[in-house]
PDB file of C-alpha atoms and ligand atoms in Angstrom:
ATOM      1  CA  MET A   1       1.511   9.319 -13.005  1.00 95.00           C
ATOM      2  CA  GLN A   2       2.297   5.758 -14.319  1.00 98.00           C
ATOM      3  CA  LEU A   3      -0.287   3.135 -15.030  1.00 98.00           C
ATOM      4  CA  ASN A   4       1.723  -0.097 -15.181  1.00 98.00           C
ATOM      5  CA  ILE A   5      -1.161  -2.851 -16.375  1.00 98.00           C
ATOM      6  CA  VAL A   6       0.776  -6.675 -16.419  1.00 98.00           C
ATOM      7  CA  ASP A   7      -0.844 -10.007 -15.752  1.00 97.00           C
ATOM      8  CA  ASP A   8      -1.623 -10.978 -12.783  1.00 98.00           C
ATOM      9  CA  TYR A   9      -1.144 -11.021  -9.378  1.00 98.00           C
ATOM     10  CA  ASP A  10       1.831 -12.447  -9.292  1.00 98.00           C
ATOM     11  CA  ALA A  11       3.625 -10.517 -11.967  1.00 98.00           C
ATOM     12  CA  LEU A  12       1.961  -7.479  -9.646  1.00 98.00           C
ATOM     13  CA  SER A  13       3.719  -8.546  -7.026  1.00 98.00           C
ATOM     14  CA  ARG A  14       6.680  -9.239  -8.442  1.00 98.00           C
ATOM     15  CA  ALA A  15       6.810  -5.464 -10.158  1.00 98.00           C
ATOM     16  CA  GLY A  16       5.833  -3.866  -6.742  1.00 98.00           C
ATOM     17  CA  ALA A  17       9.149  -6.258  -5.847  1.00 98.00           C
ATOM     18  CA  ALA A  18      11.450  -4.662  -8.198  1.00 98.00           C
ATOM     19  CA  LEU A  19      10.127  -1.530  -7.565  1.00 98.00           C
ATOM     20  CA  MET A  20      10.721  -1.254  -3.992  1.00 98.00           C
ATOM     21  CA  ALA A  21      14.075  -2.819  -3.850  1.00 98.00           C
ATOM     22  CA  ASP A  22      15.557  -0.820  -7.272  1.00 98.00           C
ATOM     23  CA  LEU A  23      14.890   2.246  -4.142  1.00 98.00           C
ATOM     24  CA  ILE A  24      16.551  -0.106  -1.458  1.00 98.00           C
ATOM     25  CA  ALA A  25      19.512  -0.463  -2.664  1.00 98.00           C
ATOM     26  CA  ALA A  26      19.861   3.157  -3.652  1.00 98.00           C
ATOM     27  CA  LYS A  27      18.738   4.887  -0.555  1.00 98.00           C
ATOM     28  CA  PRO A  28      19.176   2.020   2.161  1.00 98.00           C
ATOM     29  CA  ALA A  29      17.374   3.854   5.274  1.00 98.00           C
ATOM     30  CA  ALA A  30      14.377   5.302   3.236  1.00 98.00           C
ATOM     31  CA  SER A  31      11.658   6.037   5.055  1.00 98.00           C
ATOM     32  CA  ILE A  32       8.810   4.273   3.489  1.00 98.00           C
ATOM     33  CA  ILE A  33       5.290   4.442   4.141  1.00 98.00           C
ATOM     34  CA  LEU A  34       4.003   1.039   4.140  1.00 98.00           C
ATOM     35  CA  ALA A  35       0.695  -0.958   3.770  1.00 98.00           C
ATOM     36  CA  THR A  36      -1.044  -3.516   5.582  1.00 97.00           C
ATOM     37  CA  GLY A  37      -4.428  -5.266   3.333  1.00 95.00           C
ATOM     38  CA  GLU A  38      -4.847  -7.688   0.815  1.00 96.00           C
ATOM     39  CA  THR A  39      -3.047  -6.775  -1.863  1.00 98.00           C
ATOM     40  CA  PRO A  40       0.647  -5.914  -0.758  1.00 98.00           C
ATOM     41  CA  MET A  41       1.300  -9.087   0.812  1.00 98.00           C
ATOM     42  CA  GLY A  42       2.247 -10.971  -2.685  1.00 98.00           C
ATOM     43  CA  VAL A  43       4.996  -6.975  -2.772  1.00 99.00           C
ATOM     44  CA  TYR A  44       6.585  -8.571   0.489  1.00 99.00           C
ATOM     45  CA  ARG A  45       6.619 -12.190  -0.202  1.00 98.00           C
ATOM     46  CA  GLU A  46       8.631 -11.066  -3.438  1.00 98.00           C
ATOM     47  CA  LEU A  47      11.114  -9.046  -1.032  1.00 98.00           C
ATOM     48  CA  ALA A  48      11.439 -11.541   1.192  1.00 98.00           C
ATOM     49  CA  ALA A  49      12.525 -14.184  -1.136  1.00 98.00           C
ATOM     50  CA  LEU A  50      15.163 -11.075  -2.447  1.00 98.00           C
ATOM     51  CA  ARG A  51      17.051 -10.827   1.380  1.00 98.00           C
ATOM     52  CA  GLN A  52      16.752 -14.809   1.979  1.00 98.00           C
ATOM     53  CA  ARG A  53      18.593 -14.695  -1.076  1.00 98.00           C
ATOM     54  CA  ALA A  54      21.691 -12.315   0.870  1.00 97.00           C
ATOM     55  CA  GLN A  55      20.016  -9.653  -3.190  1.00 97.00           C
ATOM     56  CA  LEU A  56      18.731  -7.115  -0.755  1.00 98.00           C
ATOM     57  CA  ASP A  57      19.403  -5.788   2.863  1.00 98.00           C
ATOM     58  CA  ALA A  58      16.161  -4.077   4.183  1.00 98.00           C
ATOM     59  CA  SER A  59      17.360  -3.626   8.285  1.00 97.00           C
ATOM     60  CA  ARG A  60      18.344   0.160   7.697  1.00 98.00           C
ATOM     61  CA  LEU A  61      14.867   1.115   6.713  1.00 98.00           C
ATOM     62  CA  ARG A  62      12.949   3.074   8.297  1.00 98.00           C
ATOM     63  CA  ILE A  63       8.924   2.140   8.317  1.00 98.00           C
ATOM     64  CA  PHE A  64       6.368   4.011   9.176  1.00 98.00           C
ATOM     65  CA  GLN A  65       2.597   2.608   9.726  1.00 98.00           C
ATOM     66  CA  LEU A  66      -0.305   3.369   7.882  1.00 98.00           C
ATOM     67  CA  ASP A  67      -2.745   2.809   9.821  1.00 98.00           C
ATOM     68  CA  ALA A  68      -4.195   1.652  12.875  1.00 96.00           C
ATOM     69  CA  TYR A  69      -7.773   1.109  14.751  1.00 94.00           C
ATOM     70  CA  MET A  70      -8.323   2.911  17.884  1.00 94.00           C
ATOM     71  CA  GLY A  71      -7.983   1.418  21.516  1.00 91.00           C
ATOM     72  CA  LEU A  72      -6.457  -2.270  20.083  1.00 90.00           C
ATOM     73  CA  GLY A  73      -2.697  -3.026  21.175  1.00 86.00           C
ATOM     74  CA  PRO A  74      -0.262  -4.885  18.431  1.00 84.00           C
ATOM     75  CA  ASP A  75      -0.830  -7.814  19.932  1.00 84.00           C
ATOM     76  CA  ASP A  76      -4.289  -7.530  19.514  1.00 88.00           C
ATOM     77  CA  ARG A  77      -4.933 -10.147  16.310  1.00 83.00           C
ATOM     78  CA  ARG A  78      -6.920  -7.589  14.175  1.00 86.00           C
ATOM     79  CA  SER A  79      -3.395  -4.715  15.086  1.00 93.00           C
ATOM     80  CA  LEU A  80      -2.986  -3.395  11.830  1.00 94.00           C
ATOM     81  CA  TYR A  81       0.534  -3.033  13.455  1.00 96.00           C
ATOM     82  CA  GLY A  82       0.416  -6.826  13.833  1.00 94.00           C
ATOM     83  CA  TRP A  83       0.000  -7.311  10.552  1.00 94.00           C
ATOM     84  CA  MET A  84       3.387  -5.741   9.476  1.00 97.00           C
ATOM     85  CA  ARG A  85       5.333  -6.895  11.288  1.00 96.00           C
ATOM     86  CA  ARG A  86       4.181 -10.649  10.637  1.00 96.00           C
ATOM     87  CA  SER A  87       3.890  -9.355   6.806  1.00 98.00           C
ATOM     88  CA  PHE A  88       7.043  -7.119   6.386  1.00 98.00           C
ATOM     89  CA  LEU A  89       9.255  -6.443   9.874  1.00 98.00           C
ATOM     90  CA  ASP A  90      10.352  -9.635  10.939  1.00 98.00           C
ATOM     91  CA  PRO A  91      10.598 -11.367   7.280  1.00 98.00           C
ATOM     92  CA  LEU A  92      12.798  -8.289   6.529  1.00 98.00           C
ATOM     93  CA  GLY A  93      14.395  -8.001   9.622  1.00 98.00           C
ATOM     94  CA  VAL A  94      13.749  -5.308  10.261  1.00 98.00           C
ATOM     95  CA  PRO A  95      13.875  -4.015  14.186  1.00 97.00           C
ATOM     96  CA  ASP A  96      10.587  -2.413  15.927  1.00 95.00           C
ATOM     97  CA  ALA A  97      12.276   0.544  16.783  1.00 97.00           C
ATOM     98  CA  SER A  98      13.320   1.255  13.144  1.00 98.00           C
ATOM     99  CA  VAL A  99       9.386   2.171  12.848  1.00 98.00           C
ATOM    100  CA  VAL A 100       6.666   5.003  13.516  1.00 98.00           C
ATOM    101  CA  ARG A 101       4.273   3.593  15.123  1.00 97.00           C
ATOM    102  CA  LEU A 102       0.135   4.356  15.525  1.00 97.00           C
ATOM    103  CA  PRO A 103      -0.155   3.448  18.427  1.00 94.00           C
ATOM    104  CA  GLY A 104      -4.244   3.035  18.383  1.00 92.00           C
ATOM    105  CA  ASP A 105      -3.990   2.045  22.172  1.00 94.00           C
ATOM    106  CA  ALA A 106      -2.552   5.269  22.876  1.00 95.00           C
ATOM    107  CA  PRO A 107      -4.216   7.790  25.519  1.00 94.00           C
ATOM    108  CA  ASP A 108      -3.579  10.045  24.368  1.00 96.00           C
ATOM    109  CA  PRO A 109      -4.341   9.146  20.112  1.00 95.00           C
ATOM    110  CA  GLU A 110      -4.234  13.484  19.370  1.00 95.00           C
ATOM    111  CA  ALA A 111      -0.938  13.833  20.468  1.00 97.00           C
ATOM    112  CA  VAL A 112      -0.117  10.182  18.988  1.00 97.00           C
ATOM    113  CA  CYS A 113      -0.456  11.640  15.591  1.00 98.00           C
ATOM    114  CA  ALA A 114       1.126  15.030  15.623  1.00 98.00           C
ATOM    115  CA  ALA A 115       4.617  13.437  16.982  1.00 98.00           C
ATOM    116  CA  TYR A 116       3.231  10.624  13.802  1.00 98.00           C
ATOM    117  CA  ASP A 117       3.384  14.200  10.830  1.00 98.00           C
ATOM    118  CA  ALA A 118       7.063  15.586  13.859  1.00 98.00           C
ATOM    119  CA  ALA A 119       8.485  12.568  12.734  1.00 98.00           C
ATOM    120  CA  ALA A 120       8.153  11.883   8.844  1.00 98.00           C
ATOM    121  CA  GLN A 121       9.703  16.487   9.520  1.00 97.00           C
ATOM    122  CA  ALA A 122      11.991  15.469  11.233  1.00 98.00           C
ATOM    123  CA  ALA A 123      13.291  11.934   8.806  1.00 97.00           C
ATOM    124  CA  GLY A 124      13.256  14.937   6.015  1.00 98.00           C
ATOM    125  CA  GLY A 125      10.515  13.810   4.388  1.00 98.00           C
ATOM    126  CA  ILE A 126       8.625   9.872   3.077  1.00 98.00           C
ATOM    127  CA  ASP A 127      10.915   8.376  -0.077  1.00 98.00           C
ATOM    128  CA  LEU A 128       7.899   6.457  -0.567  1.00 98.00           C
ATOM    129  CA  ALA A 129       4.901   5.530   0.253  1.00 98.00           C
ATOM    130  CA  VAL A 130       3.432   2.287  -0.807  1.00 99.00           C
ATOM    131  CA  LEU A 131      -0.372   2.016  -0.981  1.00 99.00           C
ATOM    132  CA  GLY A 132      -3.249  -0.102  -1.708  1.00 98.00           C
ATOM    133  CA  LEU A 133      -6.966   1.154  -2.649  1.00 98.00           C
ATOM    134  CA  GLY A 134     -10.088   1.048  -0.941  1.00 95.00           C
ATOM    135  CA  PRO A 135     -13.302  -0.315  -2.264  1.00 92.00           C
ATOM    136  CA  ASN A 136     -14.443   3.108  -2.061  1.00 93.00           C
ATOM    137  CA  GLY A 137     -11.751   5.299  -2.952  1.00 97.00           C
ATOM    138  CA  HIS A 138      -9.943   5.153   0.298  1.00 96.00           C
ATOM    139  CA  LEU A 139      -5.862   5.697   1.209  1.00 98.00           C
ATOM    140  CA  GLY A 140      -4.638   4.469   4.554  1.00 98.00           C
ATOM    141  CA  PHE A 141      -8.605   5.615   6.347  1.00 96.00           C
ATOM    142  CA  ASN A 142      -8.600   8.723   4.563  1.00 97.00           C
ATOM    143  CA  GLU A 143     -12.523   7.396   3.872  1.00 95.00           C
ATOM    144  CA  PRO A 144     -13.984  10.259   1.439  1.00 96.00           C
ATOM    145  CA  PRO A 145     -14.149  12.848   1.274  1.00 96.00           C
ATOM    146  CA  VAL A 146     -10.870  14.404   2.669  1.00 98.00           C
ATOM    147  CA  ASP A 147      -9.413  17.609   1.901  1.00 98.00           C
ATOM    148  CA  ALA A 148      -5.992  17.150   0.301  1.00 98.00           C
ATOM    149  CA  ALA A 149      -4.546  18.478   3.308  1.00 98.00           C
ATOM    150  CA  ALA A 150      -5.858  16.476   6.088  1.00 98.00           C
ATOM    151  CA  PRO A 151      -3.012  15.533   8.936  1.00 98.00           C
ATOM    152  CA  THR A 152      -2.071  12.492  10.317  1.00 98.00           C
ATOM    153  CA  ARG A 153      -5.293  11.959  12.566  1.00 98.00           C
ATOM    154  CA  VAL A 154      -8.170   9.832  14.430  1.00 97.00           C
ATOM    155  CA  VAL A 155     -11.616   8.511  11.627  1.00 97.00           C
ATOM    156  CA  ALA A 156     -14.819   6.917  11.904  1.00 94.00           C
ATOM    157  CA  LEU A 157     -14.902   4.082   9.331  1.00 90.00           C
ATOM    158  CA  THR A 158     -17.359   4.854   6.968  1.00 87.00           C
ATOM    159  CA  PRO A 159     -19.730   1.476   6.664  1.00 88.00           C
ATOM    160  CA  ALA A 160     -17.272   1.128   3.259  1.00 82.00           C
ATOM    161  CA  SER A 161     -14.560   0.532   4.984  1.00 83.00           C
ATOM    162  CA  VAL A 162     -15.944  -1.748   8.095  1.00 87.00           C
ATOM    163  CA  GLU A 163     -18.045  -4.439   5.458  1.00 86.00           C
ATOM    164  CA  SER A 164     -14.683  -4.797   3.248  1.00 81.00           C
ATOM    165  CA  ASN A 165     -12.292  -4.698   6.484  1.00 84.00           C
ATOM    166  CA  ALA A 166     -15.071  -7.595   7.775  1.00 86.00           C
ATOM    167  CA  ARG A 167     -13.662 -10.077   6.194  1.00 82.00           C
ATOM    168  CA  TYR A 168     -10.365 -10.111   8.001  1.00 80.00           C
ATOM    169  CA  TRP A 169     -12.016 -10.615  11.211  1.00 78.00           C
ATOM    170  CA  GLY A 170     -15.121 -12.715  11.340  1.00 81.00           C
ATOM    171  CA  GLY A 171     -17.189 -10.258  10.525  1.00 85.00           C
ATOM    172  CA  PRO A 172     -18.561  -6.635  10.916  1.00 85.00           C
ATOM    173  CA  ASP A 173     -18.913  -6.430  14.543  1.00 86.00           C
ATOM    174  CA  ASP A 174     -15.605  -7.579  15.107  1.00 84.00           C
ATOM    175  CA  VAL A 175     -14.683  -4.930  13.079  1.00 86.00           C
ATOM    176  CA  PRO A 176     -13.105  -1.368  15.121  1.00 89.00           C
ATOM    177  CA  CYS A 177     -15.193   2.229  13.736  1.00 90.00           C
ATOM    178  CA  TYR A 178     -12.740   4.242  14.533  1.00 95.00           C
ATOM    179  CA  ALA A 179      -9.084   4.107  13.509  1.00 96.00           C
ATOM    180  CA  LEU A 180      -6.240   6.478  13.119  1.00 98.00           C
ATOM    181  CA  THR A 181      -4.166   7.353   9.577  1.00 98.00           C
ATOM    182  CA  ALA A 182      -1.592   8.666   8.081  1.00 98.00           C
ATOM    183  CA  GLY A 183      -2.421  11.655   6.608  1.00 98.00           C
ATOM    184  CA  MET A 184      -2.718  12.522   2.695  1.00 98.00           C
ATOM    185  CA  SER A 185      -1.025  15.706   3.420  1.00 98.00           C
ATOM    186  CA  VAL A 186       2.125  12.910   4.344  1.00 98.00           C
ATOM    187  CA  LEU A 187       0.417  10.559   2.105  1.00 98.00           C
ATOM    188  CA  LEU A 188       0.852  13.561  -1.130  1.00 98.00           C
ATOM    189  CA  ALA A 189       3.758  14.726  -0.206  1.00 98.00           C
ATOM    190  CA  ALA A 190       5.448  11.204  -0.913  1.00 98.00           C
ATOM    191  CA  ARG A 191       8.696  11.362  -3.167  1.00 98.00           C
ATOM    192  CA  GLN A 192       7.426   8.316  -4.355  1.00 98.00           C
ATOM    193  CA  THR A 193       4.254   6.395  -4.484  1.00 98.00           C
ATOM    194  CA  LEU A 194       3.401   2.739  -5.196  1.00 99.00           C
ATOM    195  CA  LEU A 195      -0.284   2.054  -5.068  1.00 99.00           C
ATOM    196  CA  VAL A 196      -0.810  -1.105  -5.354  1.00 99.00           C
ATOM    197  CA  VAL A 197      -4.885  -2.912  -7.362  1.00 98.00           C
ATOM    198  CA  SER A 198      -6.158  -6.333  -7.890  1.00 98.00           C
ATOM    199  CA  GLY A 199      -8.699  -7.801  -8.755  1.00 98.00           C
ATOM    200  CA  ALA A 200     -11.691  -7.041 -10.690  1.00 97.00           C
ATOM    201  CA  HIS A 201     -13.384  -5.843  -7.603  1.00 96.00           C
ATOM    202  CA  LYS A 202     -11.750  -2.876  -7.907  1.00 97.00           C
ATOM    203  CA  ARG A 203     -12.493  -1.978 -11.769  1.00 98.00           C
ATOM    204  CA  ALA A 204     -14.588   1.370 -11.285  1.00 97.00           C
ATOM    205  CA  ILE A 205     -12.844   2.542  -8.399  1.00 98.00           C
ATOM    206  CA  LEU A 206      -9.808   2.596 -10.731  1.00 98.00           C
ATOM    207  CA  TYR A 207     -10.979   3.498 -13.905  1.00 98.00           C
ATOM    208  CA  ARG A 208     -11.964   6.801 -11.577  1.00 98.00           C
ATOM    209  CA  VAL A 209      -9.118   6.722  -9.724  1.00 98.00           C
ATOM    210  CA  VAL A 210      -7.252   7.422 -13.360  1.00 98.00           C
ATOM    211  CA  ALA A 211      -9.188   8.936 -14.997  1.00 97.00           C
ATOM    212  CA  GLY A 212     -12.094  10.478 -13.241  1.00 98.00           C
ATOM    213  CA  PRO A 213     -12.351  14.304 -11.522  1.00 98.00           C
ATOM    214  CA  ILE A 214     -10.151  15.294  -9.096  1.00 98.00           C
ATOM    215  CA  THR A 215     -12.894  14.831  -6.296  1.00 98.00           C
ATOM    216  CA  PRO A 216     -12.507  14.917  -1.898  1.00 98.00           C
ATOM    217  CA  ASP A 217     -14.997  12.061  -2.967  1.00 98.00           C
ATOM    218  CA  VAL A 218     -12.904   9.952  -4.625  1.00 98.00           C
ATOM    219  CA  PRO A 219      -9.303  10.094  -2.054  1.00 98.00           C
ATOM    220  CA  ALA A 220      -6.467   8.695  -3.910  1.00 98.00           C
ATOM    221  CA  SER A 221      -7.626  10.323  -7.055  1.00 98.00           C
ATOM    222  CA  TYR A 222      -5.129  13.660  -5.427  1.00 98.00           C
ATOM    223  CA  LEU A 223      -2.330  11.110  -6.367  1.00 98.00           C
ATOM    224  CA  GLN A 224      -2.735  12.497 -10.567  1.00 98.00           C
ATOM    225  CA  GLN A 225      -1.505  15.314  -8.845  1.00 97.00           C
ATOM    226  CA  ALA A 226       0.905  14.143  -6.807  1.00 97.00           C
ATOM    227  CA  ASN A 227       4.521  13.156  -6.981  1.00 92.00           C
ATOM    228  CA  ASN A 228       6.457  10.134  -8.688  1.00 98.00           C
ATOM    229  CA  VAL A 229       3.178   8.143  -8.844  1.00 98.00           C
ATOM    230  CA  THR A 230       3.481   4.190 -10.146  1.00 98.00           C
ATOM    231  CA  ILE A 231      -0.073   2.078 -10.414  1.00 98.00           C
ATOM    232  CA  LEU A 232       0.989  -1.134 -10.695  1.00 98.00           C
ATOM    233  CA  ALA A 233      -2.713  -3.123 -11.216  1.00 98.00           C
ATOM    234  CA  ASP A 234      -2.948  -6.190 -13.139  1.00 98.00           C
ATOM    235  CA  LYS A 235      -5.371  -7.089 -16.138  1.00 98.00           C
ATOM    236  CA  ALA A 236      -8.489  -8.129 -13.197  1.00 98.00           C
ATOM    237  CA  ALA A 237      -8.315  -4.122 -11.840  1.00 98.00           C
ATOM    238  CA  TRP A 238      -7.887  -2.531 -15.782  1.00 96.00           C
ATOM    239  CA  GLY A 239      -9.363  -4.659 -18.284  1.00 86.00           C
ATOM    240  CA  GLU A 240      -7.568  -6.624 -20.666  1.00 71.00           C
TER     241      GLU A 240
HETATM  242  C1  F6R B   1      -4.465  -0.987   4.735  1.00 62.76           C
HETATM  243  C2  F6R B   1      -4.726  -0.009   4.306  1.00 62.76           C
HETATM  244  C3  F6R B   1      -6.394   0.436   3.372  1.00 62.76           C
HETATM  245  C4  F6R B   1      -5.292  -0.581   1.987  1.00 62.76           C
HETATM  246  C5  F6R B   1      -6.994  -1.284   1.370  1.00 62.76           C
HETATM  247  C6  F6R B   1      -7.146  -1.982   0.229  1.00 62.76           C
HETATM  248  O1  F6R B   1      -3.651  -0.587   5.223  1.00 62.76           O
HETATM  249  O2  F6R B   1      -4.730   0.431   4.492  1.00 62.76           O
HETATM  250  O3  F6R B   1      -6.241   1.305   3.275  1.00 62.76           O
HETATM  251  O4  F6R B   1      -4.781  -0.379   1.700  1.00 62.76           O
HETATM  252  O5  F6R B   1      -8.179  -0.950   2.181  1.00 62.76           O
HETATM  253  O6  F6R B   1      -6.993  -3.252   0.511  1.00 62.76           O
HETATM  254  P1  F6R B   1      -7.023  -5.085  -0.369  1.00 62.76           P
HETATM  255  O7  F6R B   1      -5.583  -4.558  -0.636  1.00 62.76           O
HETATM  256  O8  F6R B   1      -7.381  -5.872   0.905  1.00 62.76           O
HETATM  257  O9  F6R B   1      -8.079  -4.838  -1.177  1.00 62.76           O
END
């Protein structure tokens, strides 16, 4: 696990984009699990700027959606797929057909979760997982406590996650209580992981992720044992 501390959010965004651009240059058809949430948005904007300058071709990527709220179609304003489309797929020129979705509105959510894990296997594994860190240590919607072997599945959101996601949707009552998430087993098997962490409100949990025990109570602490993990944090998240 490598911890890179950079000055601020802009520097984090540039460094994250450089890491992703290197991977994409080396493997243009890479399979990437992609988070939404606020933290990686600057990384995606930097990548879009690289594309506009014709310095990046992301059109052959295969993108795996990290998580989805249960019961929402892709056009619901709260859909994480819609967010990923606006922030990454459209600006980077990745067609919908190249995305392995977690459709929150599927009639058989268990079946789509199993199909997702099968698709990751069929792709030869995940080349890069781009993740943000939840205030309770969650990755995707792998809420604590979680087993490292947990597959992709339906989960109930903890009150902490409902609370932290409420800011996006106008209030806690608008946050769905269930979600689909890529499982810890899929995330931990990725050949490379980029975890982006910004802001003083993440300081306590980031310290536990990096320096605390590996525990189901802090899902991201399992990254201590994963392959080729880069944590990019700004000074606000780590301290001077
Ligand atoms: C988003 C996701 C979440 C976020 C995490 C951090 O797809 O799966 O795990 O990455 O909650 O969110 P931000 O970046 O908004 O602090």
